[in-house]
Amino acid sequence: MEASTLSRIGLAGLAVMGQNLALNIAEKGFPISVYNRTTSKVDETLDRAHREGHLPLSGHYSPRDFVLSIQRPRSIVILVKAGAPVDQTIAALSEHMEAGDCIIDGGNEWYENTERRIVEASGKGILYLGMGVSGGEEGARHGPSLMPGGSYQAYQNIEDIVKKVAAQVDDGPCVTYIGEGGSGNFVKMVHNGIEYGDMQLISEAYDVLKNVGGLSNSELSDIFGEWNRGELESFLIEITADIFKVKDEHGDGELVDKILDKTGMKGTGKWTVQQAAELSVAAPTIAASLDCRYLSGLKEEREAAAGVLSEAGLKDEVGFARSGVDKKRLIDDVRQALYASKICSYAQGMNLLRAKSVEKGWNLNFGELARIWKGGCIIRAVFLDRIKKAYQRNPNLASLIVDPEFAREMVQRQAAWRRVVGLAISAGISTPGMCASLAYFDTYRRARLPANLVQAQRDLFGAHTYERIDRPGSFHTEWTKLARKSDAGFATLK
């Protein structure tokens, strides 16, 4: 092939995300080569490229032809299932690649796998990026949020492409060089953890409005639509408003009511909670959302439990709670509770990123992360602009909760937040995400916690020692002996 006919970039792995990203790249004017092990996917992509405007996309049926069709230094995006399939694809492609070429893994990969592959690739002189891609199939086709981490040289080689392909917001394209190693994958993983929290909090708002407020789906659609014009404006609120409108084509009413209440998951939320535990960072809202997905999976057990507890005399309190409810007030309270809970969830995600950044020396820029999440991705929201500004005001912010603007908003909303959580508890409706966020806020804002008693217990049974508030050093006390002595002293007094 002559240099003039070589593609600017390649993409291997043509499932939904791969096809859409390839078409997006071609549409932005970058000639692209595509490859897939199953040849029918190559044909399908070529057909779409033709139908969607004769886009500059060429299909290849062998790893060798594919690699050789790309101009050097080659940049090849792979979008295959995380784990072993990535290693197999790298092996097949790297056979034909040369020093200075680059592989970009766009899957949801565990960050340590990326760090291992960076080392393996560098043995052959090949550069490597692990790039989080958020926005689902729609984002991949029309503008995702991209989180590339790894070789900075590799990023520079594709910077012109990714800046055009990413979602565009008022302050630039939703892509930035994240940092070294597996930082791009790690940031995408935490993004997904925050997404779990957001979805859980929205489902709790729905539960309270529907079951305590007695709101119909069409009222819910209107409320979420209205919320999407205010401080809660975001992709997830917008799609929630749409979901309530869809009628069931197989029966009466809306489709949402016919969906089985069991949630699936791919694992990034679980990884986020595991990493929070590894790094000793509290992430209770994200953890609560994960627990809820696990509990939702126990559908048969939950149905059985409902029967057993009802026979044991448990009364349904929802009707009682609903009887005196002021709908308008409840709707406004829930909006405020949702916003305040969300601040806590994002604060937890950002603190987790900070702890990892310190551990790994990634030097992450949190304001920039908030900026690239403003468009393209699933958690995109107007609110992220406020987070960006908070980190611009103070790059070393300990928590979003103590940013002066967010602190004021939390204080303004806490009464409504407590009313919603209290009402839900008295109605027997679980709001684990909102409760976790509120408990996080109430623990974080207290200058003194009951942890002094826990330290005393640890010292009594395990001689773990404790510190004092009034003098330096570590102390150990013979608690039991002294307690017995005081008992004896007390008895003689009697």
Coordinates of C-alpha atoms in Angstrom, one line a residue:
M1 CA 0.0 0.0 0.0
E2 CA 1.2 3.5 -0.7
A3 CA 1.6 5.9 2.2
S4 CA -1.1 8.1 0.9
T5 CA -3.7 5.4 1.1
L6 CA -2.7 4.2 4.6
S7 CA -5.2 4.7 7.4
R8 CA -4.5 7.2 10.2
I9 CA -5.5 4.8 13.0
G10 CA -6.8 1.2 13.4
L11 CA -9.6 -0.3 15.6
A12 CA -9.9 -4.0 16.4
G13 CA -13.0 -5.5 18.0
L14 CA -16.3 -4.6 16.3
A15 CA -19.0 -5.3 18.8
V16 CA -21.5 -2.4 19.4
M17 CA -18.9 0.0 21.1
G18 CA -16.2 -0.8 18.6
Q19 CA -18.3 -0.3 15.6
N20 CA -19.7 3.0 16.9
L21 CA -16.3 4.4 17.9
A22 CA -14.8 3.5 14.5
L23 CA -17.7 5.3 12.7
N24 CA -17.2 8.3 14.9
I25 CA -13.5 8.5 14.1
A26 CA -14.2 8.1 10.4
E27 CA -16.9 10.7 10.5
K28 CA -14.5 13.2 12.1
G29 CA -12.3 12.8 8.9
F30 CA -9.7 10.4 10.1
P31 CA -9.3 7.4 7.7
I32 CA -9.5 4.2 9.8
S33 CA -8.8 0.5 9.3
V34 CA -11.0 -2.0 11.2
Y35 CA -10.6 -5.7 12.0
N36 CA -12.5 -8.3 13.9
R37 CA -11.9 -12.0 14.3
T38 CA -15.4 -12.8 13.2
T39 CA -15.4 -11.5 9.6
S40 CA -19.2 -10.8 9.4
K41 CA -18.6 -7.9 11.9
V42 CA -16.1 -6.4 9.5
D43 CA -18.7 -6.6 6.7
E44 CA -21.4 -5.1 8.9
T45 CA -19.2 -2.1 9.9
L46 CA -18.2 -1.5 6.2
D47 CA -21.9 -1.6 5.3
R48 CA -22.7 1.0 8.1
A49 CA -19.8 3.2 7.0
H50 CA -21.3 3.2 3.4
R51 CA -24.8 3.9 4.6
E52 CA -23.9 6.6 7.1
G53 CA -22.2 8.8 4.4
H54 CA -19.4 6.9 2.6
L55 CA -17.1 7.3 5.6
P56 CA -13.3 6.8 5.2
L57 CA -13.2 3.3 6.7
S58 CA -11.5 0.2 5.3
G59 CA -12.1 -3.4 6.5
H60 CA -9.4 -6.1 7.0
Y61 CA -9.7 -9.8 7.5
S62 CA -6.3 -10.8 8.9
P63 CA -4.2 -9.2 11.7
R64 CA -1.3 -8.7 9.3
D65 CA -3.3 -6.9 6.6
F66 CA -5.0 -4.8 9.2
V67 CA -1.7 -3.7 10.9
L68 CA 0.1 -3.0 7.6
S69 CA -2.8 -0.8 6.4
I70 CA -2.0 1.8 9.1
Q71 CA 0.5 4.6 8.8
R72 CA 3.5 4.6 11.2
P73 CA 3.9 5.2 14.1
R74 CA 0.7 3.0 14.2
S75 CA -2.0 3.6 16.8
I76 CA -4.4 0.7 17.2
V77 CA -7.5 0.9 19.5
I78 CA -8.8 -2.5 20.8
L79 CA -12.3 -2.9 22.1
V80 CA -12.7 -6.5 23.1
K81 CA -13.9 -8.1 26.4
A82 CA -11.6 -7.4 29.3
G83 CA -9.2 -10.1 30.5
A84 CA -7.8 -12.9 28.4
P85 CA -9.4 -11.7 25.0
V86 CA -7.3 -8.5 25.3
D87 CA -4.1 -10.5 25.8
Q88 CA -5.0 -12.7 22.8
T89 CA -5.7 -9.7 20.6
I90 CA -2.4 -8.0 21.6
A91 CA -0.5 -11.2 20.8
A92 CA -2.1 -11.4 17.4
L93 CA -1.5 -7.8 16.5
S94 CA 1.9 -7.1 18.0
E95 CA 3.4 -9.9 15.9
H96 CA 3.1 -7.4 13.0
M97 CA 3.8 -4.2 14.9
E98 CA 7.1 -2.3 15.2
A99 CA 8.9 -0.2 17.8
G100 CA 7.1 3.1 18.4
D101 CA 3.7 1.7 17.4
C102 CA 1.0 2.0 20.1
I103 CA -1.9 -0.2 21.4
I104 CA -4.8 1.6 23.1
D105 CA -7.2 -0.7 25.1
G106 CA -10.6 1.0 25.3
G107 CA -12.3 -1.7 27.5
N108 CA -13.3 -1.6 31.1
E109 CA -10.1 -3.3 32.2
W110 CA -8.7 -3.9 35.8
Y111 CA -6.0 -1.2 36.1
E112 CA -3.3 -3.7 37.2
N113 CA -3.7 -5.7 33.9
T114 CA -3.0 -2.5 32.0
E115 CA 0.1 -1.9 34.1
R116 CA 1.3 -5.5 33.4
R117 CA 0.7 -5.0 29.6
I118 CA 2.5 -1.6 29.6
V119 CA 5.6 -3.5 30.8
E120 CA 5.2 -6.4 28.4
A121 CA 4.6 -4.1 25.4
S122 CA 7.6 -1.9 26.3
G123 CA 9.8 -5.1 26.0
K124 CA 9.0 -5.0 22.2
G125 CA 9.3 -1.2 22.0
I126 CA 5.5 -0.8 21.7
L127 CA 3.7 2.0 23.5
Y128 CA 0.5 1.4 25.5
L129 CA -2.6 3.3 26.7
G130 CA -5.5 2.0 28.9
M131 CA -8.3 4.3 27.9
G132 CA -11.7 4.4 29.7
V133 CA -14.5 5.1 27.3
S134 CA -17.8 6.2 28.8
G135 CA -21.2 7.1 27.2
G136 CA -22.5 3.7 26.1
E137 CA -23.1 3.1 22.4
E138 CA -24.6 6.5 21.8
G139 CA -21.5 8.2 23.3
A140 CA -19.2 6.0 21.3
R141 CA -20.9 7.0 18.1
H142 CA -21.4 10.8 18.7
G143 CA -18.9 11.8 21.4
P144 CA -17.8 9.8 24.5
S145 CA -15.9 10.9 27.5
L146 CA -12.4 9.5 27.1
M147 CA -9.9 8.7 29.9
P148 CA -6.5 7.7 28.5
G149 CA -3.7 6.7 30.9
G150 CA -0.2 5.2 30.2
S151 CA 2.4 6.3 27.7
Y152 CA 2.3 10.1 27.3
Q153 CA 4.0 9.8 23.9
A154 CA 1.2 7.4 22.8
Y155 CA -1.4 10.0 23.9
Q156 CA 0.4 12.7 21.9
N157 CA 0.3 10.5 18.8
I158 CA -3.6 10.3 18.9
E159 CA -4.3 13.7 20.7
D160 CA -5.7 15.3 17.5
I161 CA -8.0 12.4 16.9
V162 CA -9.4 11.9 20.5
K163 CA -10.0 15.7 20.9
K164 CA -12.3 15.6 17.8
V165 CA -13.9 12.3 18.6
A166 CA -14.7 13.1 22.3
A167 CA -17.9 14.9 23.4
Q168 CA -17.5 18.7 23.2
V169 CA -18.5 20.9 26.1
D170 CA -18.2 24.7 26.6
D171 CA -14.7 24.4 28.1
G172 CA -13.2 21.9 25.6
P173 CA -13.3 18.3 24.5
C174 CA -14.1 15.6 27.1
V175 CA -10.7 14.0 27.0
T176 CA -7.4 14.7 28.8
Y177 CA -4.2 12.8 29.5
I178 CA -5.1 11.2 32.9
G179 CA -1.6 10.1 34.0
E180 CA 0.8 7.2 34.0
G181 CA 0.2 3.4 34.3
G182 CA -3.3 2.2 34.8
S183 CA -4.7 5.6 35.9
G184 CA -7.1 5.9 32.9
N185 CA -8.7 2.5 33.8
F186 CA -8.8 3.4 37.5
V187 CA -10.5 6.8 36.9
K188 CA -13.1 5.0 34.6
M189 CA -13.6 2.4 37.3
V190 CA -14.3 5.1 40.0
H191 CA -16.6 6.9 37.4
N192 CA -18.6 3.7 37.2
G193 CA -18.7 3.5 41.0
I194 CA -20.1 7.0 41.2
E195 CA -22.6 6.0 38.5
Y196 CA -23.8 3.1 40.7
G197 CA -24.3 5.6 43.6
D198 CA -26.2 8.1 41.3
M199 CA -28.5 5.4 39.9
Q200 CA -29.2 4.0 43.4
L201 CA -30.1 7.5 44.8
I202 CA -32.4 8.2 41.9
S203 CA -34.2 4.9 42.4
E204 CA -34.7 5.8 46.1
A205 CA -36.1 9.2 45.2
Y206 CA -38.5 7.3 42.8
D207 CA -39.4 4.8 45.6
V208 CA -40.3 7.5 48.1
L209 CA -42.2 9.6 45.6
K210 CA -44.2 6.7 44.3
N211 CA -44.9 4.8 47.5
V212 CA -45.1 7.6 50.1
G213 CA -46.2 10.4 47.8
G214 CA -48.5 8.2 45.7
L215 CA -47.3 9.7 42.5
S216 CA -48.2 8.2 39.1
N217 CA -45.7 7.5 36.4
S218 CA -46.9 10.5 34.4
E219 CA -46.4 12.8 37.4
L220 CA -43.0 11.3 38.0
S221 CA -42.0 11.9 34.4
D222 CA -43.0 15.6 34.8
I223 CA -41.1 15.9 38.1
F224 CA -37.9 14.4 36.7
G225 CA -38.3 16.6 33.6
E226 CA -38.6 19.7 35.8
W227 CA -35.6 18.6 37.9
N228 CA -33.6 18.2 34.7
R229 CA -34.0 22.0 34.2
G230 CA -32.4 22.8 37.5
E231 CA -29.4 21.9 39.7
L232 CA -30.0 18.2 39.1
E233 CA -29.7 18.6 35.3
S234 CA -27.9 15.4 34.1
F235 CA -28.1 12.5 31.7
L236 CA -29.4 10.1 34.3
I237 CA -32.3 12.4 35.4
E238 CA -33.1 13.1 31.8
I239 CA -33.4 9.4 30.8
T240 CA -35.4 8.7 34.0
A241 CA -38.0 11.3 32.9
D242 CA -38.2 9.4 29.6
I243 CA -38.5 6.0 31.1
F244 CA -41.7 6.8 32.9
K245 CA -43.4 7.9 29.6
V246 CA -43.0 4.6 27.8
K247 CA -46.2 2.5 27.5
D248 CA -46.2 -1.3 27.8
E249 CA -46.8 -2.7 24.3
H250 CA -47.9 -6.1 25.9
G251 CA -50.5 -4.8 28.2
D252 CA -51.9 -1.8 30.1
G253 CA -49.9 1.0 31.8
E254 CA -46.2 1.8 31.6
L255 CA -43.4 -0.5 30.9
V256 CA -41.3 0.4 33.9
D257 CA -43.9 -1.3 36.2
K258 CA -43.5 -4.6 34.4
I259 CA -39.7 -4.9 34.7
L260 CA -38.3 -7.5 37.1
D261 CA -36.6 -5.8 40.1
K262 CA -33.3 -7.6 39.8
T263 CA -30.2 -5.6 38.9
G264 CA -27.3 -6.8 36.8
M265 CA -23.7 -5.6 37.0
K266 CA -20.4 -6.0 35.2
G267 CA -18.0 -5.6 38.2
T268 CA -16.6 -2.1 38.1
G269 CA -18.8 -1.0 41.1
K270 CA -17.5 -4.0 43.1
W271 CA -13.9 -3.1 42.2
T272 CA -14.5 0.5 43.4
V273 CA -15.7 -0.7 46.8
Q274 CA -12.8 -3.2 47.1
Q275 CA -10.3 -0.4 46.3
A276 CA -11.9 1.9 48.8
A277 CA -11.4 -0.8 51.5
E278 CA -7.8 -1.4 50.3
L279 CA -7.0 2.3 50.6
S280 CA -8.9 2.9 53.9
V281 CA -11.2 5.4 52.2
A282 CA -14.9 5.5 53.3
A283 CA -17.2 5.1 50.3
P284 CA -20.5 4.2 52.0
T285 CA -22.9 5.5 49.3
I286 CA -21.2 3.5 46.6
A287 CA -21.0 0.5 48.9
A288 CA -24.7 0.8 49.7
S289 CA -25.6 0.9 46.0
L290 CA -23.5 -2.3 45.4
D291 CA -25.2 -4.0 48.4
C292 CA -28.6 -3.1 47.0
R293 CA -27.8 -4.7 43.7
Y294 CA -26.8 -7.9 45.6
L295 CA -30.1 -7.8 47.6
S296 CA -32.1 -7.1 44.4
G297 CA -30.8 -10.4 43.1
L298 CA -32.5 -12.3 45.9
K299 CA -36.0 -11.9 44.4
E300 CA -37.4 -15.2 45.6
E301 CA -35.9 -14.8 49.1
R302 CA -37.4 -11.3 49.4
E303 CA -40.8 -12.6 48.3
A304 CA -40.6 -15.3 50.9
A305 CA -39.4 -12.9 53.6
A306 CA -42.3 -10.6 52.8
G307 CA -44.7 -13.5 53.5
V308 CA -43.0 -14.7 56.7
L309 CA -42.7 -11.2 58.3
S310 CA -46.3 -10.4 57.3
E311 CA -47.5 -13.6 59.1
A312 CA -45.3 -12.6 62.1
G313 CA -47.4 -9.4 62.3
L314 CA -45.3 -6.9 60.4
K315 CA -47.7 -4.2 59.2
D316 CA -47.2 -2.2 56.0
E317 CA -46.5 1.4 57.2
V318 CA -46.5 3.0 53.7
G319 CA -50.3 3.8 53.8
F320 CA -50.0 5.3 57.2
A321 CA -47.0 7.5 56.1
R322 CA -48.9 8.6 53.0
S323 CA -52.1 9.6 54.8
G324 CA -50.8 13.0 56.0
V325 CA -48.2 13.7 53.3
D326 CA -48.0 17.1 51.6
K327 CA -47.1 16.1 48.0
K328 CA -45.6 19.4 46.9
R329 CA -43.4 19.7 50.0
L330 CA -42.4 16.0 49.6
I331 CA -41.3 16.5 46.0
D332 CA -39.2 19.5 46.9
D333 CA -37.7 17.7 49.9
V334 CA -36.8 14.7 47.8
R335 CA -35.1 16.9 45.2
Q336 CA -32.9 18.5 48.0
A337 CA -32.2 15.1 49.6
L338 CA -31.1 13.7 46.2
Y339 CA -28.8 16.6 45.6
A340 CA -27.1 16.5 49.0
S341 CA -26.7 12.7 48.8
K342 CA -25.1 13.1 45.4
I343 CA -22.5 15.6 46.7
C344 CA -21.5 12.9 49.3
S345 CA -21.3 10.2 46.7
Y346 CA -19.0 12.3 44.4
A347 CA -16.9 13.4 47.4
Q348 CA -16.3 9.7 48.2
G349 CA -15.3 9.0 44.6
M350 CA -12.9 11.9 44.4
N351 CA -11.3 11.0 47.8
L352 CA -10.8 7.5 46.5
L353 CA -9.1 8.9 43.4
R354 CA -6.9 11.1 45.5
A355 CA -5.8 8.3 47.8
K356 CA -4.8 6.2 44.8
S357 CA -3.1 9.1 43.1
V358 CA -1.0 9.6 46.2
E359 CA -0.2 5.9 46.5
K360 CA 0.8 5.6 42.8
G361 CA 2.3 9.1 42.2
W362 CA -0.2 9.7 39.3
N363 CA -0.7 13.3 40.2
L364 CA -4.3 13.3 39.0
N365 CA -6.0 16.7 38.3
F366 CA -9.5 16.4 39.9
G367 CA -10.9 19.6 38.4
E368 CA -9.9 18.3 34.9
L369 CA -11.5 14.9 35.7
A370 CA -14.8 16.7 36.6
R371 CA -14.5 18.7 33.4
I372 CA -14.2 15.7 31.1
W373 CA -17.2 14.1 32.8
K374 CA -19.4 17.1 31.9
G375 CA -20.2 15.6 28.5
G376 CA -20.3 12.2 26.8
C377 CA -20.3 10.0 29.9
I378 CA -23.2 8.4 31.9
I379 CA -22.6 10.7 35.0
R380 CA -22.5 13.9 32.9
A381 CA -24.2 16.7 34.8
V382 CA -24.2 20.4 35.1
F383 CA -23.2 19.8 38.8
L384 CA -19.7 18.7 37.6
D385 CA -18.9 22.2 36.5
R386 CA -19.3 23.2 40.2
I387 CA -17.0 20.3 41.2
K388 CA -14.4 21.5 38.6
K389 CA -14.6 25.0 40.1
A390 CA -14.2 23.7 43.7
Y391 CA -10.9 22.1 42.7
Q392 CA -9.8 25.2 40.8
R393 CA -10.4 27.2 44.0
N394 CA -8.4 24.6 46.1
P395 CA -6.6 21.8 44.3
N396 CA -5.8 20.3 47.8
L397 CA -9.5 20.3 48.9
A398 CA -9.8 17.6 51.6
S399 CA -13.5 16.9 50.6
L400 CA -16.1 18.5 48.4
I401 CA -18.2 18.8 51.6
V402 CA -15.8 21.5 52.9
D403 CA -15.7 23.5 49.7
P404 CA -17.4 26.7 50.9
E405 CA -20.0 26.6 48.1
F406 CA -20.9 22.9 48.6
A407 CA -20.8 23.3 52.4
R408 CA -23.4 26.1 52.1
E409 CA -25.6 23.9 49.9
M410 CA -25.4 20.9 52.2
V411 CA -26.4 23.1 55.2
Q412 CA -29.3 24.6 53.3
R413 CA -30.5 21.2 52.3
Q414 CA -30.0 19.1 55.4
A415 CA -33.4 19.7 57.0
A416 CA -35.2 18.5 53.9
W417 CA -32.7 15.6 53.6
R418 CA -33.4 14.5 57.2
R419 CA -37.2 14.8 56.7
V420 CA -37.0 12.5 53.6
V421 CA -34.8 9.9 55.3
G422 CA -37.0 10.0 58.5
L423 CA -40.2 9.7 56.5
A424 CA -38.8 6.7 54.5
I425 CA -37.6 5.0 57.7
S426 CA -41.0 5.4 59.4
A427 CA -42.7 4.1 56.2
G428 CA -40.4 1.1 56.1
I429 CA -39.0 2.1 52.7
S430 CA -35.3 1.5 52.5
T431 CA -33.1 4.4 51.3
P432 CA -29.7 2.9 51.9
G433 CA -27.9 5.4 49.5
M434 CA -29.5 8.5 51.1
C435 CA -29.0 7.1 54.6
A436 CA -25.3 6.2 53.8
S437 CA -24.7 9.7 52.4
L438 CA -26.4 11.4 55.4
A439 CA -24.4 9.2 57.9
Y440 CA -21.2 10.0 56.0
F441 CA -22.0 13.7 56.3
D442 CA -22.9 13.5 60.0
T443 CA -19.8 11.5 60.8
Y444 CA -17.4 13.7 58.8
R445 CA -18.7 17.0 60.2
R446 CA -18.4 16.0 63.9
A447 CA -15.3 17.1 65.7
R448 CA -15.6 14.2 68.2
L449 CA -16.9 10.7 67.5
P450 CA -17.5 7.7 69.9
A451 CA -14.3 6.1 68.6
N452 CA -12.8 6.7 72.0
L453 CA -14.9 3.9 73.4
V454 CA -13.9 1.6 70.5
Q455 CA -10.2 2.3 71.3
A456 CA -10.8 1.5 75.0
Q457 CA -12.4 -1.8 74.0
R458 CA -9.5 -2.7 71.7
D459 CA -7.0 -1.9 74.5
L460 CA -9.0 -4.0 77.1
F461 CA -9.2 -7.2 75.0
G462 CA -6.1 -6.9 72.9
A463 CA -3.7 -4.4 74.6
H464 CA -3.7 -2.4 71.4
T465 CA -3.0 0.8 73.3
Y466 CA -4.7 4.2 72.9
E467 CA -3.7 7.9 72.7
R468 CA -5.0 10.6 75.0
I469 CA -6.4 14.0 74.1
D470 CA -4.5 15.8 76.8
R471 CA -0.9 14.3 76.7
P472 CA 1.3 12.7 74.0
G473 CA 2.3 9.0 73.7
S474 CA 0.6 5.6 73.6
F475 CA -1.1 4.2 76.7
H476 CA -2.3 0.8 78.0
T477 CA -4.5 0.3 80.9
E478 CA -5.4 -2.8 83.0
W479 CA -9.1 -2.0 82.5
T480 CA -10.6 -5.2 84.0
K481 CA -8.4 -5.1 87.1
L482 CA -9.2 -1.4 87.7
A483 CA -12.9 -2.0 87.1
R484 CA -13.0 -4.9 89.6
K485 CA -11.1 -2.7 92.1
S486 CA -13.6 0.1 91.6
D487 CA -16.4 -2.5 92.1
A488 CA -14.8 -3.6 95.4
G489 CA -14.4 0.1 96.5
F490 CA -18.0 0.7 95.6
A491 CA -19.1 -2.3 97.6
T492 CA -17.3 -1.2 100.7
L493 CA -18.8 2.2 100.4
K494 CA -22.2 0.6 100.4

